């Protein structure tokens, strides 16, 4: 394994391009790693270029020789990574050591290649040092004298040290010197890495690179959205935050931030930003089917850069209840405008307007809303929103016909730690909404609506093949008389969003014979077991239950109902296609069934 052996693979690759060669008959390749455990042998086999090359069609003898000569360095890299520095590698091509064959004199035909890797005894650290380090830096626990001297540990410890210096503002920390010596007689390894922290730097200017296709977003807005803390001590996390703000705006297809090679004389470090615009306009559509609720069609139109400052304008439309038996058809049309980086880089402004006509089993409500507010991103997991909205409602229900006007003060916070919002396999999601409201009509009263949605996911088995998913929904409306609260701010249960198997909004509060309204309190619980059949198909079993009560705290009159069923998910590029069939868990169990088809998991 002399240095010339490793150089030969480069010559072989060049020769392959110059001399070419006709496809060779399939060569027999054997691979042997005596006394190595199966997992280690598999890592060696995965690193072998010879094995992968021999499996390809049209491979020439020159290709095989080049691969065999390249395998010396590839396989020794695996040995060193696992702490074996005294191993030997033999690669014989037609019985001759591959390293001894001149690259330009490859045999016309290769019938057999034999690879043998002997790892021998492992080496242990006698010295394991990375210095200097900032106070409090913790290197990998196994990077210590007496531990198996894996090469990967040396790299990990070095990266940890450099990252620690960068986290304290030393953006140009690097390796100044390294001494790595293997003592084959004692089977030990000395690893001594010296770091050069460099000066402590501050953020400089955010420079926008010219890519030949200037962004349609104004440079001043790019800087405002990024929110790079110019003048503050350099921090990799703050640099990542700036890049994520640009990505989060939705105006860019790609965002790349690069530190300047050389700091400025005043101790600042400029950051170069290269952005590529996303398509300004986007159109989307969706469809869901329920055997009782009928077909729901939805669509949206989105503009990502309305005024040149990464402003988003989205128009949503929905028609539901088509061909269903859950009241009549529902219509919704909404508009929302979002402007990022308003007041602070993490604060956005939004304006909204929407009209709806909801023809539900126990009421019909036509409403219009207009309002606005602010959003704020506290972290990657936590976001919040606060606003003020004027609402007009025209309601027909068992309490009569009435027109209401309200001023709403919606507050919302979302904590999302799911690994994948479309198909979560682990993590937690919490969505909390609090909406104080005040009646604007003469004699109108006010109150507060609270609603929370909590979801949790636990992956089990290899690759999280099995997933336990749970959901809890809790709601309460305090204050205001029933005639002063808009119908859709009260709670019903039943249907795809609450209890599958039960008729849509079939559970409310019966105030008297023939008088049914929504409840002031709601509790819903759902559990699913999702089992992967293969990479494309998943089977699901589920149970849902829901409660609607007359009073805000769940006391007084109230009832429970439940449903259960099975389903399947077929995974596509836009998310899983969902098919569920469910039955009530009451007197109609096993006789009445509801079918639900949609996109995405149920929760």
GROMACS .gro file of C-alpha atoms in nm, residues 176-562:
model
  387
  176UNK     CA    1  -0.311   2.496   1.313
  177UNK     CA    2  -0.118   2.171   1.352
  178UNK     CA    3  -0.181   1.802   1.400
  179UNK     CA    4   0.030   1.511   1.508
  180UNK     CA    5  -0.113   1.163   1.456
  181UNK     CA    6   0.129   0.876   1.516
  182UNK     CA    7   0.049   0.504   1.526
  183UNK     CA    8   0.276   0.282   1.739
  184UNK     CA    9   0.239  -0.063   1.584
  185UNK     CA   10   0.446  -0.235   1.852
  186UNK     CA   11   0.224  -0.107   2.134
  187UNK     CA   12  -0.092  -0.083   1.919
  188UNK     CA   13  -0.152   0.276   2.032
  189UNK     CA   14  -0.232   0.601   1.857
  190UNK     CA   15  -0.125   0.951   1.956
  191UNK     CA   16  -0.367   1.218   1.833
  192UNK     CA   17  -0.269   1.575   1.918
  193UNK     CA   18  -0.466   1.849   1.737
  194UNK     CA   19  -0.375   2.215   1.784
  195UNK     CA   20  -0.640   2.473   1.704
  196UNK     CA   21  -0.595   2.838   1.611
  197UNK     CA   22  -0.909   3.024   1.729
  198UNK     CA   23  -0.828   3.345   1.542
  199UNK     CA   24  -0.973   3.682   1.642
  200UNK     CA   25  -1.321   3.729   1.786
  201UNK     CA   26  -1.526   3.883   1.508
  202UNK     CA   27  -1.850   4.073   1.467
  203UNK     CA   28  -2.106   4.053   1.189
  204UNK     CA   29  -2.035   4.292   0.906
  205UNK     CA   30  -2.248   4.389   0.608
  206UNK     CA   31  -2.489   4.158   0.430
  207UNK     CA   32  -2.374   4.162   0.069
  208UNK     CA   33  -2.613   4.042  -0.201
  209UNK     CA   34  -2.429   3.857  -0.476
  210UNK     CA   35  -2.502   3.922  -0.841
  211UNK     CA   36  -2.602   3.587  -0.992
  212UNK     CA   37  -2.683   3.728  -1.334
  213UNK     CA   38  -3.055   3.711  -1.261
  214UNK     CA   39  -3.128   3.974  -0.995
  215UNK     CA   40  -3.397   3.892  -0.742
  216UNK     CA   41  -3.730   4.064  -0.784
  217UNK     CA   42  -3.726   4.124  -0.408
  218UNK     CA   43  -3.569   4.461  -0.330
  219UNK     CA   44  -3.221   4.441  -0.170
  220UNK     CA   45  -3.338   4.650   0.124
  221UNK     CA   46  -3.615   4.401   0.191
  222UNK     CA   47  -3.379   4.104   0.160
  223UNK     CA   48  -3.161   4.261   0.431
  224UNK     CA   49  -3.463   4.344   0.647
  225UNK     CA   50  -3.604   3.993   0.625
  226UNK     CA   51  -3.267   3.829   0.693
  227UNK     CA   52  -3.217   4.050   0.997
  228UNK     CA   53  -2.842   3.986   1.013
  229UNK     CA   54  -2.730   4.144   1.345
  230UNK     CA   55  -2.458   4.366   1.198
  231UNK     CA   56  -2.216   4.483   1.465
  232UNK     CA   57  -2.300   4.197   1.703
  233UNK     CA   58  -2.056   3.917   1.790
  234UNK     CA   59  -2.047   3.649   1.521
  235UNK     CA   60  -2.265   3.343   1.589
  236UNK     CA   61  -2.328   3.045   1.358
  237UNK     CA   62  -2.678   3.015   1.504
  238UNK     CA   63  -2.758   3.378   1.421
  239UNK     CA   64  -2.628   3.319   1.068
  240UNK     CA   65  -2.857   3.016   1.033
  241UNK     CA   66  -3.149   3.222   1.167
  242UNK     CA   67  -3.093   3.486   0.898
  243UNK     CA   68  -3.091   3.224   0.622
  244UNK     CA   69  -3.402   3.055   0.764
  245UNK     CA   70  -3.592   3.384   0.772
  246UNK     CA   71  -3.530   3.428   0.401
  247UNK     CA   72  -3.640   3.071   0.330
  248UNK     CA   73  -3.947   3.110   0.552
  249UNK     CA   74  -4.065   3.410   0.354
  250UNK     CA   75  -4.146   3.173   0.066
  251UNK     CA   76  -4.015   3.419  -0.193
  252UNK     CA   77  -3.696   3.223  -0.264
  253UNK     CA   78  -3.630   2.882  -0.414
  254UNK     CA   79  -3.281   2.870  -0.267
  255UNK     CA   80  -3.081   3.073  -0.015
  256UNK     CA   81  -2.704   3.041   0.034
  257UNK     CA   82  -2.507   3.248   0.286
  258UNK     CA   83  -2.126   3.247   0.274
  259UNK     CA   84  -1.878   3.404   0.514
  260UNK     CA   85  -1.613   3.629   0.364
  261UNK     CA   86  -1.269   3.468   0.341
  262UNK     CA   87  -1.097   3.761   0.513
  263UNK     CA   88  -1.230   3.973   0.801
  264UNK     CA   89  -1.239   4.351   0.767
  265UNK     CA   90  -0.973   4.560   0.943
  266UNK     CA   91  -1.231   4.673   1.200
  267UNK     CA   92  -1.294   4.316   1.316
  268UNK     CA   93  -1.616   4.260   1.123
  269UNK     CA   94  -1.693   3.974   0.885
  270UNK     CA   95  -1.911   4.037   0.583
  271UNK     CA   96  -2.167   3.778   0.475
  272UNK     CA   97  -2.243   3.715   0.108
  273UNK     CA   98  -2.598   3.610   0.024
  274UNK     CA   99  -2.707   3.441  -0.296
  275UNK     CA  100  -3.080   3.398  -0.348
  276UNK     CA  101  -3.282   3.246  -0.629
  277UNK     CA  102  -3.643   3.354  -0.661
  278UNK     CA  103  -3.923   3.104  -0.641
  279UNK     CA  104  -4.198   3.126  -0.900
  280UNK     CA  105  -4.406   3.428  -0.813
  281UNK     CA  106  -4.742   3.260  -0.861
  282UNK     CA  107  -4.868   2.924  -0.750
  283UNK     CA  108  -5.202   2.747  -0.785
  284UNK     CA  109  -5.315   2.446  -0.581
  285UNK     CA  110  -5.625   2.231  -0.540
  286UNK     CA  111  -5.753   1.957  -0.313
  287UNK     CA  112  -6.047   1.721  -0.278
  288UNK     CA  113  -6.198   1.512   0.000
  289UNK     CA  114  -6.482   1.262  -0.005
  290UNK     CA  115  -6.704   1.141   0.275
  291UNK     CA  116  -6.996   0.904   0.222
  292UNK     CA  117  -7.218   1.129   0.438
  293UNK     CA  118  -7.066   1.476   0.401
  294UNK     CA  119  -7.018   1.442   0.026
  295UNK     CA  120  -6.739   1.599  -0.176
  296UNK     CA  121  -6.533   1.897  -0.063
  297UNK     CA  122  -6.335   2.085  -0.327
  298UNK     CA  123  -6.078   2.349  -0.237
  299UNK     CA  124  -5.825   2.559  -0.423
  300UNK     CA  125  -5.593   2.853  -0.378
  301UNK     CA  126  -5.401   3.113  -0.576
  302UNK     CA  127  -5.079   3.250  -0.427
  303UNK     CA  128  -4.854   3.540  -0.518
  304UNK     CA  129  -4.518   3.523  -0.336
  305UNK     CA  130  -4.383   3.872  -0.407
  306UNK     CA  131  -4.674   4.105  -0.456
  307UNK     CA  132  -4.506   4.445  -0.406
  308UNK     CA  133  -4.138   4.358  -0.439
  309UNK     CA  134  -4.088   4.304  -0.066
  310UNK     CA  135  -4.167   3.930  -0.041
  311UNK     CA  136  -4.530   4.006   0.044
  312UNK     CA  137  -4.764   3.709   0.005
  313UNK     CA  138  -5.120   3.731  -0.119
  314UNK     CA  139  -5.326   3.414  -0.098
  315UNK     CA  140  -5.684   3.363  -0.212
  316UNK     CA  141  -5.861   3.048  -0.094
  317UNK     CA  142  -6.192   2.907  -0.212
  318UNK     CA  143  -6.390   2.605  -0.093
  319UNK     CA  144  -6.713   2.433  -0.183
  320UNK     CA  145  -6.822   2.156   0.053
  321UNK     CA  146  -7.113   1.924   0.108
  322UNK     CA  147  -7.155   1.849  -0.263
  323UNK     CA  148  -7.391   1.555  -0.295
  324UNK     CA  149  -7.381   1.498   0.082
  325UNK     CA  150  -7.645   1.450   0.349
  326UNK     CA  151  -7.509   1.695   0.610
  327UNK     CA  152  -7.722   2.002   0.561
  328UNK     CA  153  -7.654   2.182   0.235
  329UNK     CA  154  -7.356   2.305   0.041
  330UNK     CA  155  -7.096   2.527   0.207
  331UNK     CA  156  -6.911   2.810   0.033
  332UNK     CA  157  -6.602   2.995   0.149
  333UNK     CA  158  -6.387   3.263  -0.008
  334UNK     CA  159  -6.093   3.415   0.176
  335UNK     CA  160  -5.804   3.649   0.116
  336UNK     CA  161  -5.494   3.694   0.327
  337UNK     CA  162  -5.200   3.930   0.283
  338UNK     CA  163  -4.873   3.869   0.473
  339UNK     CA  164  -4.575   4.100   0.494
  340UNK     CA  165  -4.265   3.953   0.662
  341UNK     CA  166  -4.016   4.155   0.868
  342UNK     CA  167  -4.255   4.420   0.997
  343UNK     CA  168  -4.121   4.596   1.309
  344UNK     CA  169  -3.868   4.313   1.368
  345UNK     CA  170  -3.718   4.045   1.139
  346UNK     CA  171  -3.928   3.779   1.317
  347UNK     CA  172  -4.254   3.979   1.320
  348UNK     CA  173  -4.495   3.981   1.029
  349UNK     CA  174  -4.806   4.181   0.946
  350UNK     CA  175  -5.120   4.018   0.808
  351UNK     CA  176  -5.453   4.144   0.674
  352UNK     CA  177  -5.748   3.918   0.602
  353UNK     CA  178  -6.099   3.918   0.463
  354UNK     CA  179  -6.336   3.626   0.410
  355UNK     CA  180  -6.699   3.543   0.349
  356UNK     CA  181  -6.870   3.212   0.421
  357UNK     CA  182  -7.206   3.046   0.378
  358UNK     CA  183  -7.225   2.736   0.600
  359UNK     CA  184  -7.536   2.521   0.566
  360UNK     CA  185  -7.493   2.273   0.854
  361UNK     CA  186  -7.733   2.009   0.993
  362UNK     CA  187  -7.851   2.229   1.287
  363UNK     CA  188  -7.795   2.581   1.157
  364UNK     CA  189  -7.720   2.801   0.860
  365UNK     CA  190  -7.481   3.090   0.900
  366UNK     CA  191  -7.369   3.351   0.653
  367UNK     CA  192  -7.077   3.557   0.779
  368UNK     CA  193  -6.820   3.813   0.671
  369UNK     CA  194  -6.495   3.899   0.848
  370UNK     CA  195  -6.225   4.159   0.800
  371UNK     CA  196  -5.923   4.215   1.021
  372UNK     CA  197  -5.551   4.203   1.067
  373UNK     CA  198  -5.276   4.146   1.316
  374UNK     CA  199  -4.919   4.040   1.378
  375UNK     CA  200  -4.735   3.711   1.371
  376UNK     CA  201  -4.412   3.637   1.555
  377UNK     CA  202  -4.164   3.352   1.526
  378UNK     CA  203  -4.006   3.284   1.867
  379UNK     CA  204  -3.812   2.978   1.751
  380UNK     CA  205  -3.825   2.704   1.491
  381UNK     CA  206  -4.084   2.527   1.705
  382UNK     CA  207  -4.286   2.815   1.854
  383UNK     CA  208  -4.491   3.072   1.662
  384UNK     CA  209  -4.771   3.303   1.772
  385UNK     CA  210  -5.033   3.530   1.620
  386UNK     CA  211  -5.251   3.812   1.758
  387UNK     CA  212  -5.508   4.026   1.581
  388UNK     CA  213  -5.838   4.207   1.577
  389UNK     CA  214  -6.132   4.115   1.351
  390UNK     CA  215  -6.474   4.258   1.280
  391UNK     CA  216  -6.737   3.991   1.214
  392UNK     CA  217  -7.093   4.007   1.084
  393UNK     CA  218  -7.312   3.695   1.115
  394UNK     CA  219  -7.657   3.614   0.977
  395UNK     CA  220  -7.781   3.301   1.156
  396UNK     CA  221  -8.083   3.071   1.123
  397UNK     CA  222  -8.106   2.789   1.377
  398UNK     CA  223  -8.345   2.637   1.631
  399UNK     CA  224  -8.320   2.957   1.837
  400UNK     CA  225  -8.454   3.166   1.549
  401UNK     CA  226  -8.312   3.414   1.298
  402UNK     CA  227  -8.075   3.691   1.406
  403UNK     CA  228  -7.796   3.916   1.286
  404UNK     CA  229  -7.492   3.965   1.507
  405UNK     CA  230  -7.188   4.190   1.500
  406UNK     CA  231  -6.877   4.112   1.700
  407UNK     CA  232  -6.530   4.240   1.757
  408UNK     CA  233  -6.291   3.946   1.796
  409UNK     CA  234  -5.942   3.951   1.948
  410UNK     CA  235  -5.793   3.619   1.834
  411UNK     CA  236  -5.472   3.495   1.997
  412UNK     CA  237  -5.298   3.180   1.881
  413UNK     CA  238  -4.977   2.995   1.963
  414UNK     CA  239  -4.840   2.686   1.790
  415UNK     CA  240  -4.562   2.461   1.917
  416UNK     CA  241  -4.461   2.209   1.652
  417UNK     CA  242  -4.189   1.950   1.713
  418UNK     CA  243  -4.304   1.691   1.458
  419UNK     CA  244  -4.044   1.537   1.232
  420UNK     CA  245  -4.276   1.568   0.930
  421UNK     CA  246  -4.600   1.771   0.935
  422UNK     CA  247  -4.752   1.560   0.654
  423UNK     CA  248  -4.660   1.221   0.802
  424UNK     CA  249  -4.531   1.257   1.158
  425UNK     CA  250  -4.360   0.955   1.312
  426UNK     CA  251  -4.234   1.122   1.627
  427UNK     CA  252  -4.275   1.450   1.809
  428UNK     CA  253  -4.545   1.670   1.960
  429UNK     CA  254  -4.779   1.934   1.817
  430UNK     CA  255  -4.979   2.182   2.029
  431UNK     CA  256  -5.210   2.447   1.883
  432UNK     CA  257  -5.375   2.682   2.134
  433UNK     CA  258  -5.634   2.947   2.040
  434UNK     CA  259  -5.789   3.204   2.272
  435UNK     CA  260  -6.050   3.440   2.127
  436UNK     CA  261  -6.210   3.705   2.348
  437UNK     CA  262  -6.511   3.861   2.175
  438UNK     CA  263  -6.740   4.156   2.234
  439UNK     CA  264  -7.092   4.201   2.097
  440UNK     CA  265  -7.144   4.528   1.910
  441UNK     CA  266  -7.523   4.504   1.891
  442UNK     CA  267  -7.741   4.678   2.147
  443UNK     CA  268  -7.750   4.461   2.455
  444UNK     CA  269  -7.491   4.228   2.308
  445UNK     CA  270  -7.264   4.045   2.550
  446UNK     CA  271  -6.907   3.931   2.533
  447UNK     CA  272  -6.711   3.623   2.626
  448UNK     CA  273  -6.411   3.407   2.542
  449UNK     CA  274  -6.363   3.099   2.329
  450UNK     CA  275  -6.078   2.860   2.407
  451UNK     CA  276  -5.968   2.572   2.185
  452UNK     CA  277  -5.660   2.353   2.194
  453UNK     CA  278  -5.542   2.067   1.974
  454UNK     CA  279  -5.265   1.841   2.111
  455UNK     CA  280  -5.107   1.562   1.906
  456UNK     CA  281  -4.830   1.320   1.996
  457UNK     CA  282  -4.646   1.057   1.790
  458UNK     CA  283  -4.429   0.761   1.892
  459UNK     CA  284  -4.236   0.558   1.636
  460UNK     CA  285  -4.171   0.191   1.706
  461UNK     CA  286  -3.966  -0.075   1.533
  462UNK     CA  287  -3.688  -0.042   1.279
  463UNK     CA  288  -3.721   0.279   1.082
  464UNK     CA  289  -4.034   0.370   1.284
  465UNK     CA  290  -4.232   0.116   1.087
  466UNK     CA  291  -4.508   0.132   1.351
  467UNK     CA  292  -4.643   0.464   1.477
  468UNK     CA  293  -4.871   0.529   1.773
  469UNK     CA  294  -5.052   0.859   1.717
  470UNK     CA  295  -5.275   1.030   1.971
  471UNK     CA  296  -5.485   1.343   1.960
  472UNK     CA  297  -5.676   1.542   2.222
  473UNK     CA  298  -5.908   1.834   2.140
  474UNK     CA  299  -6.047   2.055   2.416
  475UNK     CA  300  -6.277   2.353   2.377
  476UNK     CA  301  -6.478   2.593   2.592
  477UNK     CA  302  -6.692   2.904   2.542
  478UNK     CA  303  -6.738   3.120   2.851
  479UNK     CA  304  -6.968   3.422   2.872
  480UNK     CA  305  -7.230   3.549   2.632
  481UNK     CA  306  -7.581   3.413   2.597
  482UNK     CA  307  -7.650   3.141   2.342
  483UNK     CA  308  -7.828   3.389   2.117
  484UNK     CA  309  -7.525   3.621   2.127
  485UNK     CA  310  -7.263   3.362   2.033
  486UNK     CA  311  -7.219   3.286   1.660
  487UNK     CA  312  -7.326   2.932   1.582
  488UNK     CA  313  -6.989   2.818   1.448
  489UNK     CA  314  -6.811   2.931   1.765
  490UNK     CA  315  -7.003   2.663   1.960
  491UNK     CA  316  -6.901   2.297   1.946
  492UNK     CA  317  -7.039   1.994   1.765
  493UNK     CA  318  -6.893   1.646   1.729
  494UNK     CA  319  -6.904   1.386   1.456
  495UNK     CA  320  -6.732   1.351   1.120
  496UNK     CA  321  -6.381   1.336   0.980
  497UNK     CA  322  -6.234   1.604   1.206
  498UNK     CA  323  -6.369   1.472   1.536
  499UNK     CA  324  -6.531   1.126   1.557
  500UNK     CA  325  -6.515   0.915   1.244
  501UNK     CA  326  -6.803   0.673   1.202
  502UNK     CA  327  -7.053   0.918   1.351
  503UNK     CA  328  -7.261   1.146   1.130
  504UNK     CA  329  -7.118   1.492   1.068
  505UNK     CA  330  -7.198   1.728   1.359
  506UNK     CA  331  -7.450   1.477   1.487
  507UNK     CA  332  -7.374   1.550   1.854
  508UNK     CA  333  -7.481   1.885   2.002
  509UNK     CA  334  -7.690   1.994   2.300
  510UNK     CA  335  -8.065   1.930   2.306
  511UNK     CA  336  -8.216   2.220   2.499
  512UNK     CA  337  -8.571   2.098   2.443
  513UNK     CA  338  -8.756   1.875   2.198
  514UNK     CA  339  -8.675   2.008   1.852
  515UNK     CA  340  -8.416   2.257   1.977
  516UNK     CA  341  -8.052   2.154   1.922
  517UNK     CA  342  -7.756   2.389   1.940
  518UNK     CA  343  -7.382   2.361   1.973
  519UNK     CA  344  -7.227   2.308   2.313
  520UNK     CA  345  -7.013   2.539   2.521
  521UNK     CA  346  -6.763   2.262   2.595
  522UNK     CA  347  -6.602   1.993   2.386
  523UNK     CA  348  -6.360   1.707   2.439
  524UNK     CA  349  -6.234   1.482   2.161
  525UNK     CA  350  -5.982   1.200   2.178
  526UNK     CA  351  -5.838   0.994   1.893
  527UNK     CA  352  -5.586   0.713   1.878
  528UNK     CA  353  -5.428   0.547   1.575
  529UNK     CA  354  -5.188   0.260   1.517
  530UNK     CA  355  -5.014   0.302   1.183
  531UNK     CA  356  -4.823   0.003   1.044
  532UNK     CA  357  -4.602   0.025   0.737
  533UNK     CA  358  -4.667  -0.256   0.488
  534UNK     CA  359  -4.395  -0.137   0.250
  535UNK     CA  360  -4.245   0.195   0.138
  536UNK     CA  361  -4.571   0.299  -0.029
  537UNK     CA  362  -4.856   0.151   0.176
  538UNK     CA  363  -4.952   0.188   0.541
  539UNK     CA  364  -5.238   0.021   0.729
  540UNK     CA  365  -5.418   0.209   1.008
  541UNK     CA  366  -5.652   0.115   1.290
  542UNK     CA  367  -5.822   0.391   1.490
  543UNK     CA  368  -6.068   0.477   1.767
  544UNK     CA  369  -6.229   0.821   1.821
  545UNK     CA  370  -6.453   0.952   2.096
  546UNK     CA  371  -6.612   1.292   2.159
  547UNK     CA  372  -6.810   1.481   2.422
  548UNK     CA  373  -7.024   1.794   2.389
  549UNK     CA  374  -7.151   1.969   2.703
  550UNK     CA  375  -7.396   2.247   2.772
  551UNK     CA  376  -7.174   2.446   3.010
  552UNK     CA  377  -6.828   2.591   2.958
  553UNK     CA  378  -6.661   2.357   3.208
  554UNK     CA  379  -6.828   2.041   3.081
  555UNK     CA  380  -7.085   2.015   3.360
  556UNK     CA  381  -7.459   2.019   3.312
  557UNK     CA  382  -7.610   1.827   3.023
  558UNK     CA  383  -7.371   1.653   2.790
  559UNK     CA  384  -7.319   1.333   2.593
  560UNK     CA  385  -7.042   1.115   2.455
  561UNK     CA  386  -7.025   0.919   2.131
  562UNK     CA  387  -6.752   0.707   1.972
   0.00000   0.00000   0.00000
